[in-house]
C-alpha cells in the first residue's frame, strides 16, 4: 500500500467493522479509511472519517465511492450471519452472494483493487472431521449461511484464477469483542455471557454446556486480517479461504473462567435452534496453512481474553 491508497469498509457498523475501522483509522489516519453501512451510524464511525449510508447491493454507488476516493483496498463485511440467515433464507442468500459478486465485478472491471471477504467455520458440516478440522476436507454445510460462504469461497477462487482479482479470505471462528455487539450468529453467546455476567451476575445460554466451538478474540482476528491483506501476493497460496484458529472452548469452560473474576456468576442452559447449527460445525481448527504461508500466530488464550474483555466492559460501564 502506498501513502495515498485509501481503504473502503462495507458493513463497517457491525461487530468486525467497528474494530477494523478503529484500527485502520488509528494506523492510516481517518481520511484514508472510508466507512459505509446500510444503517446510518453515529459517534466515532461518522466523526473520525468519511462515512456513507450505502447498500452493497447497489453496485453503482459502491463503484462511485471507490472511484471518488481512489480506493485500493476493499473489506466486504456486510452479510447476514448464521442464526439470522436460517430465519431469512432468501434475503441472506441475496445479500451474501450478490454483495460479493458486486465487489468482485467492480474489482475485475477497475483493476488494481485488493479485496478482503470473510468466510467462516460454517463452510464445514456434520460430515466434516470435527476435531482439528483440516484446510482441505469434506465440506457439506447444512445451513443457509454455510452454503453461502462455501459458494462465496469458490467464487473468490474463480475470480482470482480467471480474472486475476486479488481477493483474500479467512474462515473466521466465532469472534469475541467488547466494542460492538455481535449481529445474529451462533457464537454470539460467547460475547453476551460477558455482558450479562457484569450486568446480572447470571447467563442463560442457548447452547448446551459441552458444545465446543472454535473462537477468537477480536484483536487477533483484526491482526490476522491485516497480515493477510499485507502479505506479498505470492505468499497467498490459497484463494478460496484460509482456516484460522484461536481458542476452542465450551460454555461451561468460559463460565468457569468468568467465575474466577466474578465468583457469584451462575450459568444455566436452554438450548434452542442454534444448538443444531453449532453441532454441525467443527470443535477445533487446523490452521497450519495460514501459519506456513503468511506467518499466522494467535496471541490470546481464554484466560487473557477474559481478563481483557472484563476490564474493557467494566471501563465502558463506568464512563457511561
Ligand atoms: P455484523 O452483523 O455485526 O455486521 C454486518 C454489518 O453489515 C451491519 O452493520 C449491517 O448493518 C451491515 N449491512 C447489512 N446489510 C447491508 C447492506 N445491504 N449494505 C451495507 N451494509 C449492510 O457482522 P460481523 O460479525 O461484523 O461480520 C462481518 C463478516 O464477517 C460477515 O461476512 C460474517 O459472515 C463474517 N464472519 C463473522 C464472524 C463473527 O463471529 N462475527 C465469524 C465468521 C465470519
Ligand atoms: N460467528 C459466526 C456465526 O455464528 C460464524 O460465522 O454465525
CSV table of C-alpha atoms and ligand atoms in Angstrom, one decimal:
chain,number,residue,atom,x,y,z
A,1,UNK,CA,0.0,0.0,0.0
A,2,UNK,CA,1.3,3.5,-0.8
A,3,UNK,CA,0.7,6.6,1.3
A,4,UNK,CA,-2.1,7.7,-1.0
A,5,UNK,CA,-4.0,4.4,-1.2
A,6,UNK,CA,-7.4,4.5,0.5
A,7,UNK,CA,-9.5,1.8,2.1
A,8,UNK,CA,-13.2,1.1,1.9
A,9,UNK,CA,-15.0,-0.9,4.6
A,10,UNK,CA,-18.5,-2.1,3.6
A,11,UNK,CA,-20.7,-3.2,6.5
A,12,UNK,CA,-18.5,-1.1,8.8
A,13,UNK,CA,-21.1,-0.7,11.6
A,14,UNK,CA,-21.1,-4.3,12.6
A,15,UNK,CA,-19.0,-6.3,15.1
A,16,UNK,CA,-15.9,-6.7,13.0
A,17,UNK,CA,-16.3,-3.4,11.1
A,18,UNK,CA,-16.3,-1.3,14.3
A,19,UNK,CA,-12.9,-2.7,15.4
A,20,UNK,CA,-11.4,-2.7,11.9
A,21,UNK,CA,-12.4,0.9,11.2
A,22,UNK,CA,-10.9,1.9,14.5
A,23,UNK,CA,-7.6,0.1,13.9
A,24,UNK,CA,-7.2,1.3,10.3
A,25,UNK,CA,-8.1,4.9,11.1
A,26,UNK,CA,-5.6,4.8,14.0
A,27,UNK,CA,-2.9,3.5,11.7
A,28,UNK,CA,-3.6,5.3,8.5
A,29,UNK,CA,-5.5,8.4,9.5
A,30,UNK,CA,-9.3,9.0,9.5
A,31,UNK,CA,-9.5,10.5,5.9
A,32,UNK,CA,-8.0,7.4,4.3
A,33,UNK,CA,-10.5,4.9,5.7
A,34,UNK,CA,-13.9,5.2,4.2
A,35,UNK,CA,-16.7,3.5,6.2
A,36,UNK,CA,-20.1,2.5,4.7
A,37,UNK,CA,-23.1,0.7,6.1
A,38,UNK,CA,-26.8,0.2,5.3
A,39,UNK,CA,-27.6,1.7,8.6
A,40,UNK,CA,-26.8,5.2,9.5
A,41,UNK,CA,-24.3,5.5,12.3
A,42,UNK,CA,-23.4,8.0,15.0
A,43,UNK,CA,-20.3,8.7,17.1
A,44,UNK,CA,-16.8,7.5,16.2
A,45,UNK,CA,-17.6,5.9,12.8
A,46,UNK,CA,-19.1,9.1,11.5
A,47,UNK,CA,-17.0,11.6,13.2
A,48,UNK,CA,-13.5,10.2,12.7
A,49,UNK,CA,-13.5,10.0,8.9
A,50,UNK,CA,-15.8,9.7,5.8
A,51,UNK,CA,-19.0,7.7,6.3
A,52,UNK,CA,-21.6,6.7,3.7
A,53,UNK,CA,-25.0,5.2,4.2
A,54,UNK,CA,-25.0,2.6,1.4
A,55,UNK,CA,-26.5,-0.7,0.3
A,56,UNK,CA,-23.8,-3.1,-1.0
A,57,UNK,CA,-26.5,-4.4,-3.4
A,58,UNK,CA,-26.3,-1.0,-5.1
A,59,UNK,CA,-23.2,-1.8,-7.2
A,60,UNK,CA,-23.1,1.6,-8.9
A,61,UNK,CA,-22.9,3.5,-5.6
A,62,UNK,CA,-20.1,1.2,-4.4
A,63,UNK,CA,-18.2,1.7,-7.6
A,64,UNK,CA,-18.7,5.5,-7.4
A,65,UNK,CA,-17.2,5.7,-3.9
A,66,UNK,CA,-14.3,3.5,-4.9
A,67,UNK,CA,-13.5,5.8,-7.8
A,68,UNK,CA,-14.2,9.1,-5.9
A,69,UNK,CA,-11.9,8.1,-3.0
A,70,UNK,CA,-9.2,6.3,-5.1
A,71,UNK,CA,-9.8,3.2,-3.0
A,72,UNK,CA,-7.2,0.3,-3.4
A,73,UNK,CA,-8.4,-2.0,-0.6
A,74,UNK,CA,-12.0,-3.1,0.0
A,75,UNK,CA,-13.2,-5.1,3.0
A,76,UNK,CA,-16.6,-6.5,2.4
A,77,UNK,CA,-18.2,-7.2,5.8
A,78,UNK,CA,-21.9,-6.8,5.0
A,79,UNK,CA,-23.7,-10.2,5.4
A,80,UNK,CA,-26.4,-12.0,7.4
A,81,UNK,CA,-24.9,-14.4,9.9
A,82,UNK,CA,-25.8,-18.0,10.7
A,83,UNK,CA,-28.8,-17.6,13.1
A,84,UNK,CA,-30.4,-14.7,11.2
A,85,UNK,CA,-29.8,-16.5,7.8
A,86,UNK,CA,-31.8,-19.5,9.0
A,87,UNK,CA,-34.8,-17.2,9.6
A,88,UNK,CA,-34.3,-15.0,6.5
A,89,UNK,CA,-33.2,-17.6,3.9
A,90,UNK,CA,-33.7,-15.7,0.7
A,91,UNK,CA,-32.5,-12.3,1.8
A,92,UNK,CA,-29.4,-13.9,3.3
A,93,UNK,CA,-28.6,-15.7,0.1
A,94,UNK,CA,-29.2,-12.4,-1.9
A,95,UNK,CA,-27.0,-10.2,0.4
A,96,UNK,CA,-24.3,-12.8,0.9
A,97,UNK,CA,-23.9,-13.7,-2.8
A,98,UNK,CA,-24.9,-10.5,-4.7
A,99,UNK,CA,-22.9,-8.3,-2.4
A,100,UNK,CA,-19.8,-10.4,-3.1
A,101,UNK,CA,-20.5,-10.5,-6.9
A,102,UNK,CA,-20.8,-6.7,-6.9
A,103,UNK,CA,-17.4,-6.2,-5.3
A,104,UNK,CA,-15.7,-8.9,-7.3
A,105,UNK,CA,-17.1,-7.5,-10.6
A,106,UNK,CA,-16.0,-3.9,-9.6
A,107,UNK,CA,-12.5,-5.2,-8.8
A,108,UNK,CA,-12.4,-7.1,-12.2
A,109,UNK,CA,-13.5,-4.0,-14.1
A,110,UNK,CA,-11.4,-1.4,-12.4
A,111,UNK,CA,-8.2,-3.5,-11.8
A,112,UNK,CA,-5.7,-2.7,-9.1
A,113,UNK,CA,-8.0,-3.4,-6.1
A,114,UNK,CA,-7.3,-5.8,-3.3
A,115,UNK,CA,-10.4,-7.3,-1.8
A,116,UNK,CA,-11.0,-9.0,1.7
A,117,UNK,CA,-14.1,-11.1,2.0
A,118,UNK,CA,-14.6,-13.2,5.2
A,119,UNK,CA,-15.7,-16.8,5.2
A,120,UNK,CA,-16.5,-18.8,8.3
A,121,UNK,CA,-16.2,-22.2,10.1
A,122,UNK,CA,-19.8,-22.6,8.8
A,123,UNK,CA,-18.4,-23.8,5.5
A,124,UNK,CA,-18.0,-27.2,7.2
A,125,UNK,CA,-20.8,-29.5,8.0
A,126,UNK,CA,-21.7,-32.6,10.0
A,127,UNK,CA,-19.7,-34.9,7.7
A,128,UNK,CA,-16.5,-32.9,8.3
A,129,UNK,CA,-14.0,-34.3,10.8
A,130,UNK,CA,-14.8,-32.0,13.8
A,131,UNK,CA,-11.5,-32.0,15.7
A,132,UNK,CA,-8.6,-30.2,14.2
A,133,UNK,CA,-10.6,-29.7,11.0
A,134,UNK,CA,-8.1,-29.6,8.1
A,135,UNK,CA,-7.9,-26.9,5.4
A,136,UNK,CA,-8.9,-29.4,2.8
A,137,UNK,CA,-11.6,-31.9,3.9
A,138,UNK,CA,-15.2,-32.9,3.3
A,139,UNK,CA,-17.4,-29.7,3.1
A,140,UNK,CA,-21.1,-30.3,3.2
A,141,UNK,CA,-22.6,-27.4,5.1
A,142,UNK,CA,-26.3,-27.8,6.2
A,143,UNK,CA,-27.0,-24.1,7.0
A,144,UNK,CA,-28.1,-21.3,4.6
A,145,UNK,CA,-25.2,-19.2,5.9
A,146,UNK,CA,-22.7,-22.1,5.4
A,147,UNK,CA,-23.9,-22.8,1.9
A,148,UNK,CA,-23.5,-19.1,1.0
A,149,UNK,CA,-20.0,-19.0,2.5
A,150,UNK,CA,-18.8,-22.1,0.7
A,151,UNK,CA,-20.2,-20.8,-2.6
A,152,UNK,CA,-18.5,-17.4,-2.0
A,153,UNK,CA,-15.2,-19.1,-1.4
A,154,UNK,CA,-15.4,-20.9,-4.7
A,155,UNK,CA,-16.3,-17.7,-6.5
A,156,UNK,CA,-13.4,-15.9,-4.9
A,157,UNK,CA,-11.0,-18.6,-6.2
A,158,UNK,CA,-12.7,-18.5,-9.6
A,159,UNK,CA,-12.3,-14.6,-9.9
A,160,UNK,CA,-8.7,-14.9,-8.9
A,161,UNK,CA,-7.8,-17.7,-11.4
A,162,UNK,CA,-9.9,-16.4,-14.3
A,163,UNK,CA,-9.7,-12.7,-14.0
A,164,UNK,CA,-6.7,-12.1,-11.7
A,165,UNK,CA,-8.8,-10.4,-9.0
A,166,UNK,CA,-6.6,-10.1,-5.8
A,167,UNK,CA,-9.1,-11.4,-3.3
A,168,UNK,CA,-8.1,-12.8,0.1
A,169,UNK,CA,-10.2,-14.6,2.7
A,170,UNK,CA,-10.2,-16.1,6.2
A,171,UNK,CA,-12.6,-18.6,7.7
A,172,UNK,CA,-13.1,-16.7,10.9
A,173,UNK,CA,-14.1,-18.7,14.0
A,174,UNK,CA,-16.6,-17.2,16.4
A,175,UNK,CA,-15.4,-13.7,17.3
A,176,UNK,CA,-15.4,-12.2,20.7
A,177,UNK,CA,-15.2,-8.4,21.2
A,178,UNK,CA,-16.2,-5.6,23.5
A,179,UNK,CA,-16.6,-2.6,21.1
A,180,UNK,CA,-19.7,-3.7,19.3
A,181,UNK,CA,-22.3,-6.4,19.9
A,182,UNK,CA,-22.5,-9.4,17.5
A,183,UNK,CA,-25.0,-9.4,14.7
A,184,UNK,CA,-27.0,-12.7,14.8
A,185,UNK,CA,-24.6,-15.6,14.9
A,186,UNK,CA,-24.5,-18.9,16.7
A,187,UNK,CA,-21.3,-18.0,18.5
A,188,UNK,CA,-22.9,-14.8,19.9
A,189,UNK,CA,-23.3,-16.4,23.3
A,190,UNK,CA,-19.6,-16.0,24.0
A,191,UNK,CA,-20.0,-12.2,23.8
A,192,UNK,CA,-23.3,-11.9,25.6
A,193,UNK,CA,-22.1,-14.0,28.5
A,194,UNK,CA,-19.6,-11.3,29.5
A,195,UNK,CA,-22.2,-8.5,29.3
A,196,UNK,CA,-24.7,-10.5,31.4
A,197,UNK,CA,-22.1,-11.6,33.9
A,198,UNK,CA,-21.4,-7.9,34.6
A,199,UNK,CA,-25.0,-6.7,34.4
A,200,UNK,CA,-26.9,-9.5,36.0
A,201,UNK,CA,-24.4,-11.9,37.5
A,202,UNK,CA,-26.0,-14.8,35.6
A,203,UNK,CA,-26.5,-16.0,32.0
A,204,UNK,CA,-29.0,-18.4,30.3
A,205,UNK,CA,-27.1,-20.0,27.4
A,206,UNK,CA,-28.8,-21.1,24.2
A,207,UNK,CA,-26.2,-23.8,23.7
A,208,UNK,CA,-25.5,-26.9,25.8
A,209,UNK,CA,-22.7,-26.8,28.4
A,210,UNK,CA,-20.4,-29.2,26.5
A,211,UNK,CA,-20.7,-27.6,23.0
A,212,UNK,CA,-17.1,-26.9,21.9
A,213,UNK,CA,-16.6,-24.3,19.1
A,214,UNK,CA,-13.6,-22.5,17.6
A,215,UNK,CA,-13.4,-18.9,18.8
A,216,UNK,CA,-11.0,-16.0,18.6
A,217,UNK,CA,-10.6,-12.7,20.4
A,218,UNK,CA,-11.1,-9.7,18.1
A,219,UNK,CA,-7.6,-8.2,18.4
A,220,UNK,CA,-6.2,-11.5,17.0
A,221,UNK,CA,-8.8,-11.5,14.2
A,222,UNK,CA,-8.0,-7.9,13.2
A,223,UNK,CA,-4.3,-8.6,13.2
A,224,UNK,CA,-4.8,-11.8,11.1
A,225,UNK,CA,-6.9,-9.8,8.6
A,226,UNK,CA,-4.4,-7.1,8.2
A,227,UNK,CA,-1.5,-9.5,8.0
A,228,UNK,CA,-3.2,-11.5,5.2
A,229,UNK,CA,-4.1,-8.3,3.4
A,230,UNK,CA,-0.5,-7.0,3.5
A,231,UNK,CA,1.2,-10.4,2.7
A,232,UNK,CA,3.0,-10.4,-0.7
A,233,UNK,CA,0.7,-11.9,-3.4
A,234,UNK,CA,2.9,-14.9,-4.0
A,235,UNK,CA,2.6,-15.9,-0.3
A,236,UNK,CA,-1.2,-16.0,-0.5
A,237,UNK,CA,-1.4,-19.5,-2.0
A,238,UNK,CA,-5.0,-20.2,-1.0
A,239,UNK,CA,-7.5,-18.0,-2.8
A,240,UNK,CA,-10.7,-19.7,-1.5
A,241,UNK,CA,-10.2,-19.1,2.2
A,242,UNK,CA,-7.7,-19.9,5.0
A,243,UNK,CA,-8.6,-21.9,8.1
A,244,UNK,CA,-7.8,-19.8,11.2
A,245,UNK,CA,-7.6,-21.0,14.8
A,246,UNK,CA,-7.6,-19.1,18.1
A,247,UNK,CA,-9.2,-20.7,21.1
A,248,UNK,CA,-11.7,-23.6,21.4
A,249,UNK,CA,-14.0,-23.8,24.4
A,250,UNK,CA,-17.4,-24.8,25.7
A,251,UNK,CA,-20.0,-22.6,27.5
A,252,UNK,CA,-19.1,-24.5,30.7
A,253,UNK,CA,-15.4,-23.7,30.3
A,254,UNK,CA,-15.9,-20.0,29.6
A,255,UNK,CA,-18.3,-19.7,32.6
A,256,UNK,CA,-15.6,-21.2,34.8
A,257,UNK,CA,-13.1,-18.7,33.6
A,258,UNK,CA,-15.6,-15.8,34.3
A,259,UNK,CA,-16.2,-17.2,37.8
A,260,UNK,CA,-12.5,-16.6,38.6
A,261,UNK,CA,-13.3,-12.9,38.3
A,262,UNK,CA,-17.0,-12.9,39.4
A,263,UNK,CA,-17.3,-15.7,41.9
A,264,UNK,CA,-21.1,-15.4,42.2
A,265,UNK,CA,-21.6,-15.7,38.4
A,266,UNK,CA,-24.1,-18.5,37.6
A,267,UNK,CA,-24.9,-20.1,34.2
A,268,UNK,CA,-28.0,-22.0,33.1
A,269,UNK,CA,-28.7,-23.8,29.8
A,270,UNK,CA,-31.7,-23.6,27.5
A,271,UNK,CA,-30.6,-24.8,24.0
A,272,UNK,CA,-32.7,-23.5,21.1
A,273,UNK,CA,-32.4,-23.9,17.2
A,274,UNK,CA,-28.8,-22.7,17.3
A,275,UNK,CA,-27.8,-25.9,19.0
A,276,UNK,CA,-28.2,-27.8,15.7
A,277,UNK,CA,-26.1,-25.2,13.9
A,278,UNK,CA,-23.3,-25.5,16.5
A,279,UNK,CA,-23.5,-29.3,16.4
A,280,UNK,CA,-22.8,-29.2,12.6
A,281,UNK,CA,-19.6,-27.1,13.0
A,282,UNK,CA,-16.0,-28.1,13.9
A,283,UNK,CA,-14.9,-28.1,17.5
A,284,UNK,CA,-11.3,-27.0,16.7
A,285,UNK,CA,-9.4,-26.0,13.6
A,286,UNK,CA,-6.1,-26.8,12.0
A,287,UNK,CA,-4.7,-23.6,10.6
A,288,UNK,CA,-1.2,-24.8,9.7
A,289,UNK,CA,-1.5,-23.4,6.1
A,290,UNK,CA,-2.1,-19.9,7.5
A,291,UNK,CA,1.0,-20.3,9.7
A,292,UNK,CA,3.1,-21.6,6.9
A,293,UNK,CA,2.0,-19.2,4.1
A,294,UNK,CA,1.8,-15.8,5.9
A,295,UNK,CA,3.2,-16.5,9.4
A,296,UNK,CA,-0.1,-16.6,11.4
A,297,UNK,CA,0.3,-17.0,15.2
A,298,UNK,CA,-2.6,-16.2,17.7
A,299,UNK,CA,-1.7,-14.3,20.9
A,300,UNK,CA,-4.8,-14.6,23.1
A,301,UNK,CA,-6.0,-17.6,25.1
A,302,UNK,CA,-9.2,-17.9,27.2
A,303,UNK,CA,-7.5,-16.5,30.3
A,304,UNK,CA,-6.0,-13.4,28.7
A,305,UNK,CA,-9.1,-12.8,26.6
A,306,UNK,CA,-11.4,-12.9,29.6
A,307,UNK,CA,-9.3,-10.6,31.7
A,308,UNK,CA,-9.2,-8.0,28.8
A,309,UNK,CA,-12.9,-8.3,28.0
A,310,UNK,CA,-14.0,-7.8,31.6
A,311,UNK,CA,-11.6,-4.9,32.0
A,312,UNK,CA,-12.9,-3.1,28.9
A,313,UNK,CA,-16.6,-3.8,29.6
A,314,UNK,CA,-16.2,-2.5,33.2
A,315,UNK,CA,-14.5,0.7,31.9
A,316,UNK,CA,-17.3,1.3,29.4
A,317,UNK,CA,-19.9,0.9,32.2
A,318,UNK,CA,-18.0,3.3,34.5
A,319,UNK,CA,-17.8,6.0,31.8
A,320,UNK,CA,-21.4,5.6,30.6
B,1,LIG,P1,-22.5,-7.9,11.7
B,1,LIG,O1,-23.8,-8.5,11.5
B,1,LIG,O2,-22.1,-7.5,13.1
B,1,LIG,O3,-22.3,-6.6,10.8
B,1,LIG,C1,-22.7,-6.6,9.5
B,1,LIG,C2,-22.9,-5.1,9.1
B,1,LIG,O4,-23.3,-5.1,7.7
B,1,LIG,C3,-24.0,-4.5,9.9
B,1,LIG,O5,-23.5,-3.2,10.4
B,1,LIG,C4,-25.1,-4.2,8.9
B,1,LIG,O6,-25.9,-3.1,9.1
B,1,LIG,C5,-24.4,-4.2,7.6
B,1,LIG,N1,-25.2,-4.5,6.4
B,1,LIG,C6,-26.2,-5.4,6.4
B,1,LIG,N2,-26.7,-5.4,5.1
B,1,LIG,C7,-26.0,-4.5,4.4
B,1,LIG,C8,-26.2,-4.0,3.1
B,1,LIG,N3,-27.1,-4.5,2.3
B,1,LIG,N4,-25.3,-3.0,2.7
B,1,LIG,C9,-24.4,-2.5,3.6
B,1,LIG,N5,-24.3,-2.9,4.8
B,1,LIG,C10,-25.1,-3.9,5.3
B,1,LIG,O7,-21.4,-8.9,11.1
B,1,LIG,P2,-19.9,-9.1,11.6
B,1,LIG,O8,-19.9,-10.0,12.7
B,1,LIG,O9,-19.2,-7.8,11.6
B,1,LIG,O10,-19.4,-10.0,10.3
B,1,LIG,C11,-18.8,-9.4,9.2
B,1,LIG,C12,-18.4,-10.5,8.2
B,1,LIG,O11,-17.6,-11.5,8.9
B,1,LIG,C13,-19.6,-11.3,7.7
B,1,LIG,O12,-19.4,-11.7,6.3
B,1,LIG,C14,-19.6,-12.5,8.5
B,1,LIG,O13,-20.3,-13.6,7.9
B,1,LIG,C15,-18.2,-12.8,8.8
B,1,LIG,N6,-17.9,-13.6,9.9
B,1,LIG,C16,-18.2,-13.1,11.2
B,1,LIG,C17,-17.9,-13.9,12.3
B,1,LIG,C18,-18.2,-13.3,13.7
B,1,LIG,O14,-18.1,-14.1,14.7
B,1,LIG,N7,-18.5,-12.1,13.9
B,1,LIG,C19,-17.4,-15.2,12.2
B,1,LIG,C20,-17.2,-15.6,10.9
B,1,LIG,C21,-17.4,-14.8,9.8
B,2,LIG,N1,-19.8,-16.3,14.4
B,2,LIG,C1,-20.5,-16.7,13.1
B,2,LIG,C2,-21.8,-17.2,13.4
B,2,LIG,O1,-22.1,-17.7,14.5
B,2,LIG,C3,-19.7,-17.7,12.5
B,2,LIG,O2,-19.5,-17.4,11.1
B,2,LIG,O3,-22.7,-17.0,12.5
